[in-house]
Amino acid sequence: MRHVIIGAGPAGVTAAETLRKQDPAAEVVLIGDEPEPAYSRMAIPYYLSNKIGERGTYLRHDPDHLDKLGIGQIQSRVTRVDGAAKQLQLAGKDPVGFDRLLLATGSNPIKPPIQGLDQPGVHHCWTLEDARNIVKYAEPGSRVVLMGAGFIGCIIMEALVARGVKLTVVEMGDRMVPRMMDQASGNLIKQWCLGKGVDVHTSTRVLGVETSNSGGVRFRLTCDPVDAIDADLVVVAAGVKPATGYLDGSGIEIGQGVVVNDFLESSVPGIYAAGDTCEGMDWGTGQRAVHAIQPVAAETGRTAALNMCGRPTRHTGSMAMNVLDTLGLISVSYGQWMGVDGGDEVHRIDESAYRYIKLQFQEDRLVGAITLGMTEHVGVLRGLIQTRLPLGRWKQHLMEDPTRIMEAYLGAAQLTAG
Amino acid sequence: MSWQKKILRVNLTEGTCTPEPLNMEWAADYLGQRGLGTKYLVEEVDPKVDPVSPDNKLIFATGPLTGTAASTGARYSVVTKGALTGAIACSNSGGYFGAELKFAGWDMIIFEGKAPKPVYLYINDDQAELIPADGIWGKSVWEADKILHDRHQDPQLKISAIGRSGEEGVMYACIVNDLHRAAGRSGVGTVMGSKNLKAVAVRGTIGVSVKDPQRFMQTVTEKKKILAGNPVTGQGLPTYGTQVLMNVINEVGALPTRNSSAVQFDGASKISGEAMHEPRASDGKTNLVTNQACFGCTIACGRISRIDKEHYTVKNRPEYWGASGGLEYENAWSLGADCGVDDLDALTFANYICNEQGFDPITFGATLAAAMELYEKGVITDADTGGVKLNFGSAEALTTMAEQVGKNEGFGKILGLGSKRLCEKYGHPELSMSVKGQEFPAYDPRGIQGMGLTYATSNRGACHLRSYTVASEILGIPEKTDPLVTGGKAGLVKAFQDATAAVDSSGLCLFTTFAWTLEDFYPQIDAACEGEWTLERLAQTGERIWNLERQFNLAAGFTAQDDTLPKRMLTEPATSGPAKGKVNGLDQMLPEYYELRGWTKEGVPTSDTLQNLGLS
Amino acid sequence: MQRSLYISPDKCTGCLQCEMACSFEHEGTFNPAKSRIKVFTFHSEGRFVPYTCTQCDEAWCMSACPTEAISLDAATGAKMVNDALCVGCKVCTIACPFGTINYNSVTGKVIKCDLCGGDPACAKACPTQAITYIDAEGTGYDRMRAWASRTDNQSAARA
């Protein structure tokens, strides 16, 4: 049995480890296209802010980790998947055959259709190589424009500010982090950034990035509706989308990502998908969705591997969950934070203290949450949502004071009614 | 180390919060909490000041061991000139608030002036700000607690607040923290209300360090074992709370009953600690739900009670159906025996109201008892009470009046004056069982002679927590003395007063002294605090504090004439029990006490005494 | 025999000696805000519930960690945070359905119960045996484990 995994990120590496553990006799091959040991994108911001060296970003710290497990590794880019022939074409290398295949190629950054993004000095922030480039150009005092105030944009902000750059953020949406924060919390994050000396323009489009000829300025960004912005470095963080380009002609059904069933198997038997690449069931809505987040990567990598080695394991769906540290302001969102039809909502906001909590209920079950400025016991929100625990009388406690989440959890889950 | 070396000065008039370094010379001489707070007050406040004027100050002071792993390291004291007494006031509270203040990095808060509009103080570590009390002024302690937790989105916030009685000027309002722990006596909450200060809400995440961490942990672990092994702190208090005393004190004939007209109460067993454990006939449940510890306390004497939902006090009032702080011995006595009421759930309800609206149940119960005596004598009439029959034994009178005092309405306005002013108003000052304007607690000085001297000389007015000679005279701690004799009591009282002043300045709880002596305290203090702390130094610190308090009172206008007891204690003999026929022999003890103190016959410290204590 | 913390809320008085001992053991100061064990108070019921990590087998924190900063201590069964590897990304804090791994903004790392290397300070400090450290069998974590399994995407089929 030969298992081949494309993609050496968290989903791919977790899958390789799981396969090895479950099926010691099988051959396991991991194909990655970056010239680095498997690393974690989550750690890049900390590399950018000098909190860790490059090695600190590595997913596994023993350099021989995969070798010791007897996992074969190929550094190459997969150019084509032939599902029928069970064969992969590689760029510049011999084809590789497989019995079972896992697609764990993650995401690619979205490049907005804007003129002038293809030039030196305009960088994505996605790979370790991107990070190296940003480190090189983000000199103290230089003007940096960050295009996009999404998750990636926010987490690299601290590193940029710490480098002493003059930072301007341009976001198309009407608030910061629109995909994981509601209006109130997105606005609070914006206020927080403004207070830290970062210029933030929401509801603003960059129309083009022009090379500037005027003294010392490298780029001029034309914007709508604000005036043009000068920049020495432009960082593009406009979101990501599943990396599926190499699957054209494979016969695998692609939606937003690789469409999988409850066992994470694609439309082609024997080919599975995990992590950012896969479009599986959203646990809460019952709709298909891509959840490009670390915990889902590890979980689906493991589940896919179990299925690949013949242990049918249902993936009951992944849940949107995010934690974000924007210049020290910590925000969290879970599940259906936007609420559900016929559900109840409770929230509290303290603008001066940058604290916010919002809970969404369906009947007496928690289905979504957003918090700002809360670091204690946040995970319990996940537990409550994902177990669909009936809160009973504790729901009323939360409607009266949503911060009493630990009491509600302990009361509903651990104590007998008293 | 152990001190945070930082105090917060809050000028309510100006609306400013200013950190300043703790005066470490004073800390070396006065340790912390009661002693150090008093030193600051004495240095900064004219003793003749009107207690409820902006010129008075209000000091929240922790001790060096507050917020450490030493058992009972929960305590903070509120020091001010008392509204009820006009004497130095120092009210000590447990719960979680004091430790939290320390964890936020502060040894002490000094409030001065008066806010133009009601405010509360919010402290988040080193950030402190005054915030308008909109939405909480006019609310009870319990309502304010809930609103502030909600407003600041922090379930861990610790809150100390006054209720409506403090806002309205009830003379014995207290400051309640953590819903049912209180800096209870002398009207410290009245002073807080006079400053338009509703609450202090604090969250601390900085923590507390000690000088020699390993020695400290080793020492406090040893000392905790002593508490666990002692029958009082290891068994009696956790099981029955201070209510372990109700039957004991009744049997020795020292339970003041019906405004001290008797010394034994036939309903004592029905309101005792044992009764709190017995299933009620009505619903089969016990009054007591559990015991609760204050922060860091390995004794856990606190009572958490629940009232029968069908009891007349709470029927159709679900807001009182949950568990809350239950009866301590002093409260069970004042609300119960002293008023002749033996309905345990009614006492529990009255106690809830005291906590909810923030007033001292000892003074309230004793004031009501005096009013009941005046009512039965026909001096107070139904016209005064709005038709409420203030007979001894009436649970309805007790609970109705508790609610009226809480809101400062009806006859509650008169009861809110305290017994001294109330009895003077009705022309019978002799019926107030008080010293220096403060009602004495649950030990009749005719049955326990040493407590007579204790009450007479207590610097904050009558009080058991200034020299608890009950320990020796009844419980035999540290050694048994005869409660009915006066000989030796002067020395006993002085020793207890000095040791208590030291304990009250440490951050630890006086109740540890059922098992610990100063021999057990000084090694804990020495391992935690800078400098060398010996038994002698600690004892002298206590004596220094006592004399400093005395000087404040003398300067405030008190004299030896005020070191006395209500006439009833001195002239009307006990009517039953072992003390039958006895009055208190204060005159046999007081001169010796002055002499042992190194005070003149007029009760004034001599210059030698002051010099020896470093007070001149 | 592996041991685990066994918590009997009925015996807890809410004294927080456990929080003091824990913070002292891990931070060198008395600071309940940094304790790995927390006591929750149910005021209107008169109940106190100490709460900390159960060192669950599923270890969401460990599998969610993107930098391998959380590992298993084979001797005690504790899931340990390696400060040198933790970058402070907080992913574990939202992954753990018990909320028992938390971010410490002072150090920029996450903190969780590590069983003090097999001699938990909280259990030693507890005056009422509400927290004990006993043989893992029969510690009565069944209810928590049951709770855990419901959060687990895989265990139903794995069992």
JSON list of N, CA, C and O in Angstrom, two decimals, chain C residues 115-157:
[
{"chain": "C", "resi": 115, "resn": "LEU", "atom": "N", "xyz": [0.81, 19.15, 36.05]},
{"chain": "C", "resi": 115, "resn": "LEU", "atom": "CA", "xyz": [0.84, 18.21, 37.17]},
{"chain": "C", "resi": 115, "resn": "LEU", "atom": "C", "xyz": [2.11, 18.36, 38.01]},
{"chain": "C", "resi": 115, "resn": "LEU", "atom": "O", "xyz": [2.45, 17.46, 38.79]},
{"chain": "C", "resi": 116, "resn": "CYS", "atom": "N", "xyz": [2.78, 19.50, 37.90]},
{"chain": "C", "resi": 116, "resn": "CYS", "atom": "CA", "xyz": [3.98, 19.79, 38.68]},
{"chain": "C", "resi": 116, "resn": "CYS", "atom": "C", "xyz": [4.98, 18.63, 38.64]},
{"chain": "C", "resi": 116, "resn": "CYS", "atom": "O", "xyz": [5.62, 18.31, 39.65]},
{"chain": "C", "resi": 117, "resn": "GLY", "atom": "N", "xyz": [5.08, 18.00, 37.50]},
{"chain": "C", "resi": 117, "resn": "GLY", "atom": "CA", "xyz": [6.04, 16.90, 37.37]},
{"chain": "C", "resi": 117, "resn": "GLY", "atom": "C", "xyz": [5.68, 15.66, 38.18]},
{"chain": "C", "resi": 117, "resn": "GLY", "atom": "O", "xyz": [6.52, 14.79, 38.42]},
{"chain": "C", "resi": 118, "resn": "GLY", "atom": "N", "xyz": [4.44, 15.57, 38.62]},
{"chain": "C", "resi": 118, "resn": "GLY", "atom": "CA", "xyz": [4.02, 14.37, 39.33]},
{"chain": "C", "resi": 118, "resn": "GLY", "atom": "C", "xyz": [3.80, 14.57, 40.82]},
{"chain": "C", "resi": 118, "resn": "GLY", "atom": "O", "xyz": [3.58, 13.62, 41.56]},
{"chain": "C", "resi": 119, "resn": "ASP", "atom": "N", "xyz": [3.87, 15.84, 41.26]},
{"chain": "C", "resi": 119, "resn": "ASP", "atom": "CA", "xyz": [3.62, 16.14, 42.68]},
{"chain": "C", "resi": 119, "resn": "ASP", "atom": "C", "xyz": [2.83, 17.45, 42.74]},
{"chain": "C", "resi": 119, "resn": "ASP", "atom": "O", "xyz": [3.37, 18.48, 43.11]},
{"chain": "C", "resi": 120, "resn": "PRO", "atom": "N", "xyz": [1.57, 17.41, 42.35]},
{"chain": "C", "resi": 120, "resn": "PRO", "atom": "CA", "xyz": [0.83, 18.68, 42.14]},
{"chain": "C", "resi": 120, "resn": "PRO", "atom": "C", "xyz": [0.70, 19.53, 43.42]},
{"chain": "C", "resi": 120, "resn": "PRO", "atom": "O", "xyz": [0.23, 19.04, 44.45]},
{"chain": "C", "resi": 121, "resn": "ALA", "atom": "N", "xyz": [1.14, 20.76, 43.29]},
{"chain": "C", "resi": 121, "resn": "ALA", "atom": "CA", "xyz": [1.13, 21.67, 44.44]},
{"chain": "C", "resi": 121, "resn": "ALA", "atom": "C", "xyz": [-0.29, 21.96, 44.93]},
{"chain": "C", "resi": 121, "resn": "ALA", "atom": "O", "xyz": [-0.52, 22.14, 46.12]},
{"chain": "C", "resi": 122, "resn": "CYS", "atom": "N", "xyz": [-1.25, 21.98, 44.02]},
{"chain": "C", "resi": 122, "resn": "CYS", "atom": "CA", "xyz": [-2.64, 22.28, 44.41]},
{"chain": "C", "resi": 122, "resn": "CYS", "atom": "C", "xyz": [-3.17, 21.22, 45.36]},
{"chain": "C", "resi": 122, "resn": "CYS", "atom": "O", "xyz": [-3.81, 21.52, 46.36]},
{"chain": "C", "resi": 123, "resn": "ALA", "atom": "N", "xyz": [-2.89, 19.96, 45.04]},
{"chain": "C", "resi": 123, "resn": "ALA", "atom": "CA", "xyz": [-3.39, 18.87, 45.88]},
{"chain": "C", "resi": 123, "resn": "ALA", "atom": "C", "xyz": [-2.76, 18.93, 47.26]},
{"chain": "C", "resi": 123, "resn": "ALA", "atom": "O", "xyz": [-3.42, 18.72, 48.28]},
{"chain": "C", "resi": 124, "resn": "LYS", "atom": "N", "xyz": [-1.46, 19.27, 47.28]},
{"chain": "C", "resi": 124, "resn": "LYS", "atom": "CA", "xyz": [-0.77, 19.36, 48.57]},
{"chain": "C", "resi": 124, "resn": "LYS", "atom": "C", "xyz": [-1.32, 20.49, 49.42]},
{"chain": "C", "resi": 124, "resn": "LYS", "atom": "O", "xyz": [-1.36, 20.42, 50.63]},
{"chain": "C", "resi": 125, "resn": "ALA", "atom": "N", "xyz": [-1.72, 21.57, 48.75]},
{"chain": "C", "resi": 125, "resn": "ALA", "atom": "CA", "xyz": [-2.15, 22.76, 49.49]},
{"chain": "C", "resi": 125, "resn": "ALA", "atom": "C", "xyz": [-3.61, 22.68, 49.91]},
{"chain": "C", "resi": 125, "resn": "ALA", "atom": "O", "xyz": [-4.04, 23.43, 50.78]},
{"chain": "C", "resi": 126, "resn": "CYS", "atom": "N", "xyz": [-4.39, 21.80, 49.31]},
{"chain": "C", "resi": 126, "resn": "CYS", "atom": "CA", "xyz": [-5.82, 21.78, 49.60]},
{"chain": "C", "resi": 126, "resn": "CYS", "atom": "C", "xyz": [-6.08, 21.31, 51.02]},
{"chain": "C", "resi": 126, "resn": "CYS", "atom": "O", "xyz": [-5.68, 20.21, 51.39]},
{"chain": "C", "resi": 127, "resn": "PRO", "atom": "N", "xyz": [-6.75, 22.13, 51.83]},
{"chain": "C", "resi": 127, "resn": "PRO", "atom": "CA", "xyz": [-6.95, 21.75, 53.23]},
{"chain": "C", "resi": 127, "resn": "PRO", "atom": "C", "xyz": [-8.09, 20.75, 53.45]},
{"chain": "C", "resi": 127, "resn": "PRO", "atom": "O", "xyz": [-8.24, 20.25, 54.55]},
{"chain": "C", "resi": 128, "resn": "THR", "atom": "N", "xyz": [-8.89, 20.50, 52.44]},
{"chain": "C", "resi": 128, "resn": "THR", "atom": "CA", "xyz": [-10.07, 19.66, 52.66]},
{"chain": "C", "resi": 128, "resn": "THR", "atom": "C", "xyz": [-10.10, 18.41, 51.78]},
{"chain": "C", "resi": 128, "resn": "THR", "atom": "O", "xyz": [-11.14, 17.77, 51.68]},
{"chain": "C", "resi": 129, "resn": "GLN", "atom": "N", "xyz": [-9.00, 18.11, 51.13]},
{"chain": "C", "resi": 129, "resn": "GLN", "atom": "CA", "xyz": [-8.96, 16.96, 50.21]},
{"chain": "C", "resi": 129, "resn": "GLN", "atom": "C", "xyz": [-9.99, 17.08, 49.08]},
{"chain": "C", "resi": 129, "resn": "GLN", "atom": "O", "xyz": [-10.45, 16.07, 48.55]},
{"chain": "C", "resi": 130, "resn": "ALA", "atom": "N", "xyz": [-10.34, 18.29, 48.74]},
{"chain": "C", "resi": 130, "resn": "ALA", "atom": "CA", "xyz": [-11.21, 18.48, 47.58]},
{"chain": "C", "resi": 130, "resn": "ALA", "atom": "C", "xyz": [-10.41, 18.18, 46.30]},
{"chain": "C", "resi": 130, "resn": "ALA", "atom": "O", "xyz": [-10.97, 17.82, 45.28]},
{"chain": "C", "resi": 131, "resn": "ILE", "atom": "N", "xyz": [-9.11, 18.37, 46.39]},
{"chain": "C", "resi": 131, "resn": "ILE", "atom": "CA", "xyz": [-8.22, 18.04, 45.27]},
{"chain": "C", "resi": 131, "resn": "ILE", "atom": "C", "xyz": [-7.24, 16.99, 45.75]},
{"chain": "C", "resi": 131, "resn": "ILE", "atom": "O", "xyz": [-6.51, 17.23, 46.70]},
{"chain": "C", "resi": 132, "resn": "THR", "atom": "N", "xyz": [-7.27, 15.82, 45.12]},
{"chain": "C", "resi": 132, "resn": "THR", "atom": "CA", "xyz": [-6.30, 14.78, 45.48]},
{"chain": "C", "resi": 132, "resn": "THR", "atom": "C", "xyz": [-5.64, 14.28, 44.21]},
{"chain": "C", "resi": 132, "resn": "THR", "atom": "O", "xyz": [-6.13, 14.51, 43.10]},
{"chain": "C", "resi": 133, "resn": "TYR", "atom": "N", "xyz": [-4.52, 13.64, 44.39]},
{"chain": "C", "resi": 133, "resn": "TYR", "atom": "CA", "xyz": [-3.78, 13.11, 43.25]},
{"chain": "C", "resi": 133, "resn": "TYR", "atom": "C", "xyz": [-3.68, 11.62, 43.45]},
{"chain": "C", "resi": 133, "resn": "TYR", "atom": "O", "xyz": [-2.93, 11.15, 44.30]},
{"chain": "C", "resi": 134, "resn": "ILE", "atom": "N", "xyz": [-4.48, 10.89, 42.70]},
{"chain": "C", "resi": 134, "resn": "ILE", "atom": "CA", "xyz": [-4.63, 9.47, 42.99]},
{"chain": "C", "resi": 134, "resn": "ILE", "atom": "C", "xyz": [-4.53, 8.64, 41.72]},
{"chain": "C", "resi": 134, "resn": "ILE", "atom": "O", "xyz": [-4.45, 9.18, 40.62]},
{"chain": "C", "resi": 135, "resn": "ASP", "atom": "N", "xyz": [-4.55, 7.35, 41.88]},
{"chain": "C", "resi": 135, "resn": "ASP", "atom": "CA", "xyz": [-4.47, 6.45, 40.72]},
{"chain": "C", "resi": 135, "resn": "ASP", "atom": "C", "xyz": [-5.50, 6.84, 39.68]},
{"chain": "C", "resi": 135, "resn": "ASP", "atom": "O", "xyz": [-6.66, 7.11, 40.01]},
{"chain": "C", "resi": 136, "resn": "ALA", "atom": "N", "xyz": [-5.06, 6.83, 38.44]},
{"chain": "C", "resi": 136, "resn": "ALA", "atom": "CA", "xyz": [-5.93, 7.33, 37.37]},
{"chain": "C", "resi": 136, "resn": "ALA", "atom": "C", "xyz": [-7.20, 6.52, 37.26]},
{"chain": "C", "resi": 136, "resn": "ALA", "atom": "O", "xyz": [-8.26, 7.03, 36.94]},
{"chain": "C", "resi": 137, "resn": "GLU", "atom": "N", "xyz": [-7.11, 5.22, 37.54]},
{"chain": "C", "resi": 137, "resn": "GLU", "atom": "CA", "xyz": [-8.30, 4.39, 37.46]},
{"chain": "C", "resi": 137, "resn": "GLU", "atom": "C", "xyz": [-9.32, 4.88, 38.49]},
{"chain": "C", "resi": 137, "resn": "GLU", "atom": "O", "xyz": [-9.01, 5.09, 39.65]},
{"chain": "C", "resi": 138, "resn": "GLY", "atom": "N", "xyz": [-10.50, 5.06, 38.03]},
{"chain": "C", "resi": 138, "resn": "GLY", "atom": "CA", "xyz": [-11.57, 5.38, 38.98]},
{"chain": "C", "resi": 138, "resn": "GLY", "atom": "C", "xyz": [-11.49, 6.77, 39.56]},
{"chain": "C", "resi": 138, "resn": "GLY", "atom": "O", "xyz": [-12.00, 7.02, 40.64]},
{"chain": "C", "resi": 139, "resn": "THR", "atom": "N", "xyz": [-10.86, 7.70, 38.86]},
{"chain": "C", "resi": 139, "resn": "THR", "atom": "CA", "xyz": [-10.87, 9.06, 39.38]},
{"chain": "C", "resi": 139, "resn": "THR", "atom": "C", "xyz": [-12.19, 9.74, 39.07]},
{"chain": "C", "resi": 139, "resn": "THR", "atom": "O", "xyz": [-12.40, 10.87, 39.44]},
{"chain": "C", "resi": 140, "resn": "GLY", "atom": "N", "xyz": [-13.04, 9.04, 38.39]},
{"chain": "C", "resi": 140, "resn": "GLY", "atom": "CA", "xyz": [-14.36, 9.63, 38.16]},
{"chain": "C", "resi": 140, "resn": "GLY", "atom": "C", "xyz": [-14.32, 10.75, 37.15]},
{"chain": "C", "resi": 140, "resn": "GLY", "atom": "O", "xyz": [-15.14, 11.65, 37.18]},
{"chain": "C", "resi": 141, "resn": "TYR", "atom": "N", "xyz": [-13.35, 10.71, 36.27]},
{"chain": "C", "resi": 141, "resn": "TYR", "atom": "CA", "xyz": [-13.33, 11.70, 35.20]},
{"chain": "C", "resi": 141, "resn": "TYR", "atom": "C", "xyz": [-14.27, 11.30, 34.07]},
{"chain": "C", "resi": 141, "resn": "TYR", "atom": "O", "xyz": [-14.31, 11.93, 33.03]},
{"chain": "C", "resi": 142, "resn": "ASP", "atom": "N", "xyz": [-15.00, 10.23, 34.33]},
{"chain": "C", "resi": 142, "resn": "ASP", "atom": "CA", "xyz": [-15.85, 9.70, 33.27]},
{"chain": "C", "resi": 142, "resn": "ASP", "atom": "C", "xyz": [-16.72, 10.76, 32.63]},
{"chain": "C", "resi": 142, "resn": "ASP", "atom": "O", "xyz": [-16.86, 10.83, 31.42]},
{"chain": "C", "resi": 143, "resn": "ARG", "atom": "N", "xyz": [-17.27, 11.59, 33.51]},
{"chain": "C", "resi": 143, "resn": "ARG", "atom": "CA", "xyz": [-18.20, 12.59, 32.96]},
{"chain": "C", "resi": 143, "resn": "ARG", "atom": "C", "xyz": [-17.48, 13.59, 32.09]},
{"chain": "C", "resi": 143, "resn": "ARG", "atom": "O", "xyz": [-17.97, 13.99, 31.04]},
{"chain": "C", "resi": 144, "resn": "MET", "atom": "N", "xyz": [-16.29, 13.95, 32.52]},
{"chain": "C", "resi": 144, "resn": "MET", "atom": "CA", "xyz": [-15.53, 14.89, 31.69]},
{"chain": "C", "resi": 144, "resn": "MET", "atom": "C", "xyz": [-15.09, 14.22, 30.40]},
{"chain": "C", "resi": 144, "resn": "MET", "atom": "O", "xyz": [-15.04, 14.83, 29.36]},
{"chain": "C", "resi": 145, "resn": "ARG", "atom": "N", "xyz": [-14.74, 12.95, 30.53]},
{"chain": "C", "resi": 145, "resn": "ARG", "atom": "CA", "xyz": [-14.30, 12.24, 29.33]},
{"chain": "C", "resi": 145, "resn": "ARG", "atom": "C", "xyz": [-15.46, 12.09, 28.36]},
{"chain": "C", "resi": 145, "resn": "ARG", "atom": "O", "xyz": [-15.29, 12.21, 27.15]},
{"chain": "C", "resi": 146, "resn": "ALA", "atom": "N", "xyz": [-16.62, 11.84, 28.92]},
{"chain": "C", "resi": 146, "resn": "ALA", "atom": "CA", "xyz": [-17.80, 11.72, 28.06]},
{"chain": "C", "resi": 146, "resn": "ALA", "atom": "C", "xyz": [-18.03, 13.02, 27.33]},
{"chain": "C", "resi": 146, "resn": "ALA", "atom": "O", "xyz": [-18.30, 13.06, 26.12]},
{"chain": "C", "resi": 147, "resn": "TRP", "atom": "N", "xyz": [-17.89, 14.08, 28.07]},
{"chain": "C", "resi": 147, "resn": "TRP", "atom": "CA", "xyz": [-18.00, 15.42, 27.50]},
{"chain": "C", "resi": 147, "resn": "TRP", "atom": "C", "xyz": [-16.96, 15.58, 26.39]},
{"chain": "C", "resi": 147, "resn": "TRP", "atom": "O", "xyz": [-17.24, 16.03, 25.30]},
{"chain": "C", "resi": 148, "resn": "ALA", "atom": "N", "xyz": [-15.75, 15.14, 26.71]},
{"chain": "C", "resi": 148, "resn": "ALA", "atom": "CA", "xyz": [-14.67, 15.28, 25.74]},
{"chain": "C", "resi": 148, "resn": "ALA", "atom": "C", "xyz": [-15.01, 14.54, 24.45]},
{"chain": "C", "resi": 148, "resn": "ALA", "atom": "O", "xyz": [-14.82, 15.05, 23.36]},
{"chain": "C", "resi": 149, "resn": "SER", "atom": "N", "xyz": [-15.55, 13.35, 24.60]},
{"chain": "C", "resi": 149, "resn": "SER", "atom": "CA", "xyz": [-15.78, 12.54, 23.41]},
{"chain": "C", "resi": 149, "resn": "SER", "atom": "C", "xyz": [-16.82, 13.17, 22.49]},
{"chain": "C", "resi": 149, "resn": "SER", "atom": "O", "xyz": [-16.79, 12.99, 21.29]},
{"chain": "C", "resi": 150, "resn": "ARG", "atom": "N", "xyz": [-17.71, 13.92, 23.10]},
{"chain": "C", "resi": 150, "resn": "ARG", "atom": "CA", "xyz": [-18.73, 14.54, 22.26]},
{"chain": "C", "resi": 150, "resn": "ARG", "atom": "C", "xyz": [-18.17, 15.68, 21.43]},
{"chain": "C", "resi": 150, "resn": "ARG", "atom": "O", "xyz": [-18.75, 16.11, 20.45]},
{"chain": "C", "resi": 151, "resn": "THR", "atom": "N", "xyz": [-17.05, 16.21, 21.87]},
{"chain": "C", "resi": 151, "resn": "THR", "atom": "CA", "xyz": [-16.41, 17.28, 21.13]},
{"chain": "C", "resi": 151, "resn": "THR", "atom": "C", "xyz": [-15.50, 16.71, 20.05]},
{"chain": "C", "resi": 151, "resn": "THR", "atom": "O", "xyz": [-15.09, 17.39, 19.13]},
{"chain": "C", "resi": 152, "resn": "ASP", "atom": "N", "xyz": [-15.19, 15.45, 20.20]},
{"chain": "C", "resi": 152, "resn": "ASP", "atom": "CA", "xyz": [-14.21, 14.82, 19.33]},
{"chain": "C", "resi": 152, "resn": "ASP", "atom": "C", "xyz": [-14.87, 14.36, 18.04]},
{"chain": "C", "resi": 152, "resn": "ASP", "atom": "O", "xyz": [-15.84, 13.62, 18.05]},
{"chain": "C", "resi": 153, "resn": "ASN", "atom": "N", "xyz": [-14.32, 14.78, 16.96]},
{"chain": "C", "resi": 153, "resn": "ASN", "atom": "CA", "xyz": [-14.89, 14.43, 15.67]},
{"chain": "C", "resi": 153, "resn": "ASN", "atom": "C", "xyz": [-14.72, 12.95, 15.34]},
{"chain": "C", "resi": 153, "resn": "ASN", "atom": "O", "xyz": [-15.46, 12.39, 14.56]},
{"chain": "C", "resi": 154, "resn": "GLN", "atom": "N", "xyz": [-13.69, 12.37, 15.91]},
{"chain": "C", "resi": 154, "resn": "GLN", "atom": "CA", "xyz": [-13.33, 11.03, 15.45]},
{"chain": "C", "resi": 154, "resn": "GLN", "atom": "C", "xyz": [-13.72, 9.90, 16.39]},
{"chain": "C", "resi": 154, "resn": "GLN", "atom": "O", "xyz": [-13.89, 8.78, 15.96]},
{"chain": "C", "resi": 155, "resn": "SER", "atom": "N", "xyz": [-13.85, 10.18, 17.63]},
{"chain": "C", "resi": 155, "resn": "SER", "atom": "CA", "xyz": [-13.83, 9.07, 18.58]},
{"chain": "C", "resi": 155, "resn": "SER", "atom": "C", "xyz": [-15.01, 8.11, 18.41]},
{"chain": "C", "resi": 155, "resn": "SER", "atom": "O", "xyz": [-14.89, 6.94, 18.72]},
{"chain": "C", "resi": 156, "resn": "ALA", "atom": "N", "xyz": [-16.11, 8.61, 17.91]},
{"chain": "C", "resi": 156, "resn": "ALA", "atom": "CA", "xyz": [-17.27, 7.73, 17.78]},
{"chain": "C", "resi": 156, "resn": "ALA", "atom": "C", "xyz": [-16.90, 6.51, 16.94]},
{"chain": "C", "resi": 156, "resn": "ALA", "atom": "O", "xyz": [-17.20, 5.37, 17.29]},
{"chain": "C", "resi": 157, "resn": "ALA", "atom": "N", "xyz": [-16.24, 6.74, 15.84]},
{"chain": "C", "resi": 157, "resn": "ALA", "atom": "CA", "xyz": [-15.90, 5.63, 14.96]},
{"chain": "C", "resi": 157, "resn": "ALA", "atom": "C", "xyz": [-14.65, 4.90, 15.44]},
{"chain": "C", "resi": 157, "resn": "ALA", "atom": "O", "xyz": [-14.45, 3.74, 15.14]}
]
